[in-house]
CSV table of C-alpha atoms in Angstrom, one decimal:
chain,number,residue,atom,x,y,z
A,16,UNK,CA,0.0,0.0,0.0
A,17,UNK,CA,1.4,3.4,-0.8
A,18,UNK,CA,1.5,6.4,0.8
A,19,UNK,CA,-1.7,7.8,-0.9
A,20,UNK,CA,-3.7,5.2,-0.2
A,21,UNK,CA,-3.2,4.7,3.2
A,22,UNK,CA,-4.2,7.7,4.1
A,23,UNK,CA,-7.1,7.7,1.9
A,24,UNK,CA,-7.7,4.4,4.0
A,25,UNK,CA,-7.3,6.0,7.5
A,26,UNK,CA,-9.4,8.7,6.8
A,27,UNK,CA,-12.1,6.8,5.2
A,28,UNK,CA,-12.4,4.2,8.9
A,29,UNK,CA,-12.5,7.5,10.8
A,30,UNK,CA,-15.3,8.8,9.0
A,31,UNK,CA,-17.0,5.2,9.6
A,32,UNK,CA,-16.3,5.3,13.1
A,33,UNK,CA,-17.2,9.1,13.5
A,34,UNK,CA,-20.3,8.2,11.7
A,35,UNK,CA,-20.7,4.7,13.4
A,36,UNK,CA,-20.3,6.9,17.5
A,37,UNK,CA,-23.3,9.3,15.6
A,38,UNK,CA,-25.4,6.7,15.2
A,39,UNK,CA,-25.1,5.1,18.8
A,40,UNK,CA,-26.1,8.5,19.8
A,41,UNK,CA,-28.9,9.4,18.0
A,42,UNK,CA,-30.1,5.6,18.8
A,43,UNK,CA,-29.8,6.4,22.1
A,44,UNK,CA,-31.6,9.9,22.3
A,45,UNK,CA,-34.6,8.8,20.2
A,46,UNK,CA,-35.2,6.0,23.2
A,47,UNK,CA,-35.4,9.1,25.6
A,48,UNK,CA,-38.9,9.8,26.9
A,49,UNK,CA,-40.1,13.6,26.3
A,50,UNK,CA,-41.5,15.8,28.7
A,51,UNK,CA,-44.9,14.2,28.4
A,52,UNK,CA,-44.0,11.0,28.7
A,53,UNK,CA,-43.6,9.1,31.9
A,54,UNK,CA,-41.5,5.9,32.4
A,55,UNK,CA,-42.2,2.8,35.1
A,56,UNK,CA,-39.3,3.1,36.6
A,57,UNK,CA,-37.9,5.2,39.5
A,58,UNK,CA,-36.2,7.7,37.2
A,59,UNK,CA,-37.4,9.5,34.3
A,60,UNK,CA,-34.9,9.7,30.8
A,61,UNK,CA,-34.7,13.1,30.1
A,62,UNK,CA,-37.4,14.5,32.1
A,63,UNK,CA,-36.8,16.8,35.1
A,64,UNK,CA,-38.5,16.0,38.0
A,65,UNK,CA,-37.2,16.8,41.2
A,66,UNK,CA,-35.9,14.5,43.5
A,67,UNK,CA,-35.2,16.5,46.6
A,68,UNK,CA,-33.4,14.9,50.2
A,69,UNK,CA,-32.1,16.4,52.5
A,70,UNK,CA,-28.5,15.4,54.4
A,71,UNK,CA,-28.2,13.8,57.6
A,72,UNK,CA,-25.3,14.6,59.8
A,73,UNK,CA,-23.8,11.4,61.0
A,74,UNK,CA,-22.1,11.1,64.3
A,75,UNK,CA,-18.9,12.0,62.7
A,76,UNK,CA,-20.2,15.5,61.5
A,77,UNK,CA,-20.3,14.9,57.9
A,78,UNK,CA,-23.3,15.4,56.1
A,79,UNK,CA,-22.9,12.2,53.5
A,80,UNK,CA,-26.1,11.9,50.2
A,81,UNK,CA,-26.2,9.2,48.6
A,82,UNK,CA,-26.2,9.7,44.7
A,83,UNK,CA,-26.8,7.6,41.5
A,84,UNK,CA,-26.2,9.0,37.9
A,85,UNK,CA,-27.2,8.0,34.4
A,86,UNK,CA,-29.2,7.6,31.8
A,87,UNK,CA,-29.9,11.3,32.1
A,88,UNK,CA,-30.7,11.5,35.7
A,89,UNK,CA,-29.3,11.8,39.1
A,90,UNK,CA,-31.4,10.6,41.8
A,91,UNK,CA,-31.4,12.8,44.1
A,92,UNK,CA,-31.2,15.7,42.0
A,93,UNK,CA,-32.0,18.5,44.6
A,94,UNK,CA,-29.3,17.7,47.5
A,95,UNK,CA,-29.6,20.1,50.5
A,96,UNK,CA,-27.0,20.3,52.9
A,97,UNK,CA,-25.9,22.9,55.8
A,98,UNK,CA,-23.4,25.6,55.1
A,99,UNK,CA,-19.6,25.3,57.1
A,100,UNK,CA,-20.4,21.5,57.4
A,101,UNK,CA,-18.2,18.6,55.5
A,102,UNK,CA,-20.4,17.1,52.7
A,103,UNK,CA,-19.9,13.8,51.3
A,104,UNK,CA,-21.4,12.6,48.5
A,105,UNK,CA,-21.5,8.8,47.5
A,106,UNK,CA,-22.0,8.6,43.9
A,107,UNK,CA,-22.5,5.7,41.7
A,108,UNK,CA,-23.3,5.1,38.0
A,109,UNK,CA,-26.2,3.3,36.6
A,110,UNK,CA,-26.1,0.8,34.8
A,111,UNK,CA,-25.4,1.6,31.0
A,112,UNK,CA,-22.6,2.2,28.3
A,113,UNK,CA,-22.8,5.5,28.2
A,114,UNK,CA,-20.2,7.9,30.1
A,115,UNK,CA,-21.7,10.2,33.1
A,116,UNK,CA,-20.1,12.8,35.2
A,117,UNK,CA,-21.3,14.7,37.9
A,118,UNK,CA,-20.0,18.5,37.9
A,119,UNK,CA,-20.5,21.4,40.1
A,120,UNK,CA,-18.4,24.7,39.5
A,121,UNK,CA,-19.2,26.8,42.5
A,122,UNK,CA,-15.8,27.5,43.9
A,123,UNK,CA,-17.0,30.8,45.8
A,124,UNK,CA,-19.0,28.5,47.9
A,125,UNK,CA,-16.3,25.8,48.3
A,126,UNK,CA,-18.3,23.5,46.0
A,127,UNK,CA,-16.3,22.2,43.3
A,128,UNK,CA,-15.8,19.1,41.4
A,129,UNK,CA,-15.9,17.1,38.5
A,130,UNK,CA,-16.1,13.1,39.0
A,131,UNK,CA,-16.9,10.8,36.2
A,132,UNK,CA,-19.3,8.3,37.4
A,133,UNK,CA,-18.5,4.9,37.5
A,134,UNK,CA,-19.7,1.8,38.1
A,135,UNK,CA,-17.6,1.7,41.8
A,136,UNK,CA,-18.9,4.0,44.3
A,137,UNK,CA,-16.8,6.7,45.1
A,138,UNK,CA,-16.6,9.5,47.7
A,139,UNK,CA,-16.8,13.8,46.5
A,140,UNK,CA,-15.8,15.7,49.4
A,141,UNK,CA,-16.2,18.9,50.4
A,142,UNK,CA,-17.4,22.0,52.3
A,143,UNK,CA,-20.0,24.8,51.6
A,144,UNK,CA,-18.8,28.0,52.5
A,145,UNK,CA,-22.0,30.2,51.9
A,146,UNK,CA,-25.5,29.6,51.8
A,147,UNK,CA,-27.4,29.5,48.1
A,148,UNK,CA,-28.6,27.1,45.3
A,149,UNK,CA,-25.5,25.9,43.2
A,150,UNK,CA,-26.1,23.8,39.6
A,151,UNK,CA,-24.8,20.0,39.5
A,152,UNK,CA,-24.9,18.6,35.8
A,153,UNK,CA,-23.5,16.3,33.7
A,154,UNK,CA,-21.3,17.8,30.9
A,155,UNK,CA,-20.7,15.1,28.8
A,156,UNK,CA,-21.9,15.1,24.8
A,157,UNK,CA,-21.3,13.7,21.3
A,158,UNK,CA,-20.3,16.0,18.5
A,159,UNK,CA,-22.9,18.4,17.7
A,160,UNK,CA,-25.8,16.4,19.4
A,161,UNK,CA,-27.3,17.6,23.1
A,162,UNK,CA,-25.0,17.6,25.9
A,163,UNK,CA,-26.8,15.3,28.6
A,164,UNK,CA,-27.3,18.6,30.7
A,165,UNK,CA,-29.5,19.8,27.7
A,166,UNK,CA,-31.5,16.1,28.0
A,167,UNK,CA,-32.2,16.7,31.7
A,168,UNK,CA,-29.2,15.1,33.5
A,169,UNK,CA,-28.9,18.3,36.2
A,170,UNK,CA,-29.9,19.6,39.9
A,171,UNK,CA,-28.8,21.6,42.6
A,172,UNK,CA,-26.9,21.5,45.7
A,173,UNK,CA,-29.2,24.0,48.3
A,174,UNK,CA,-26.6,25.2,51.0
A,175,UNK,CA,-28.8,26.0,54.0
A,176,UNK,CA,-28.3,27.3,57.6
């Protein structure tokens, strides 16, 4: 094979694996309930609906949520916790193929993080600094197609007194 023709080769399997990752995609958005529709389970793909608890302090002072991410959800999705207490927050991926993370980018409020989620639990840590209602999201996204924040996969982290 010369020159010329392998990299008329390589380009031509990215193109079938760029197009081949689009297709996955769109497979996988057009299984995604809209707003009107409801699903039998105890999350909704893609729908908002609020999922609110509220943190317990455990004997050792820190406020610990337990949190579960995919599919376009996090369940809870509205976390409240008290300000100047350590927060921990046990996240966990649902099942699925499809890459999740759970971001927050509130530094001012000592809330700041970006964990992929993954099939382990694992521990975010950290303390609120002021009081307020602070977006969590998922950032992840194919290409030009909705980022899994626009498909519903978000909440909030309410800092309380």
């Amino acid at each position: 094979m010369n020159s010329n023709s392998k990299t008329r080769f390589f380009n031509s399997s990215g193109l079938v694996v760029l197009l081949l990752l689009a297709a996955v995609n769109v497979t996988a958005a057009d299984s995604v309930p809209t707003n009107s529709q409801k699903t039998a389970h105890e999350h909704d793909h893609g729908t908002w609906i609020e999922r609110r608890t509220v943190a317990t302090i455990d004997s050792d002072g820190v406020q610990r949520v337990k949190v579960i991410g995919g599919e376009y959800f996090y369940n809870p999705n509205h976390i409240v916790v008290k300000v100047n207490k350590p927060v921990e927050l046990i996240v966990k991926k649902y099942e699925g193929y499809i890459p999740h993370n759970l971001v927050a980018k509130a530094p001012e409020a000592g809330i700041e993080f970006n964990v992929d989620l993954k099939d382990a639990v694992q521990a975010i840590k950290f303390t609120p600094t002021r009081t307020g209602k602070f977006p969590i999201y998922c950032d992840k996204g194919l290409l030009w197609f909705k980022t899994h924040r626009e498909k519903g996969m978000e909440g909030l982290i309410e800092v309380v007194e």
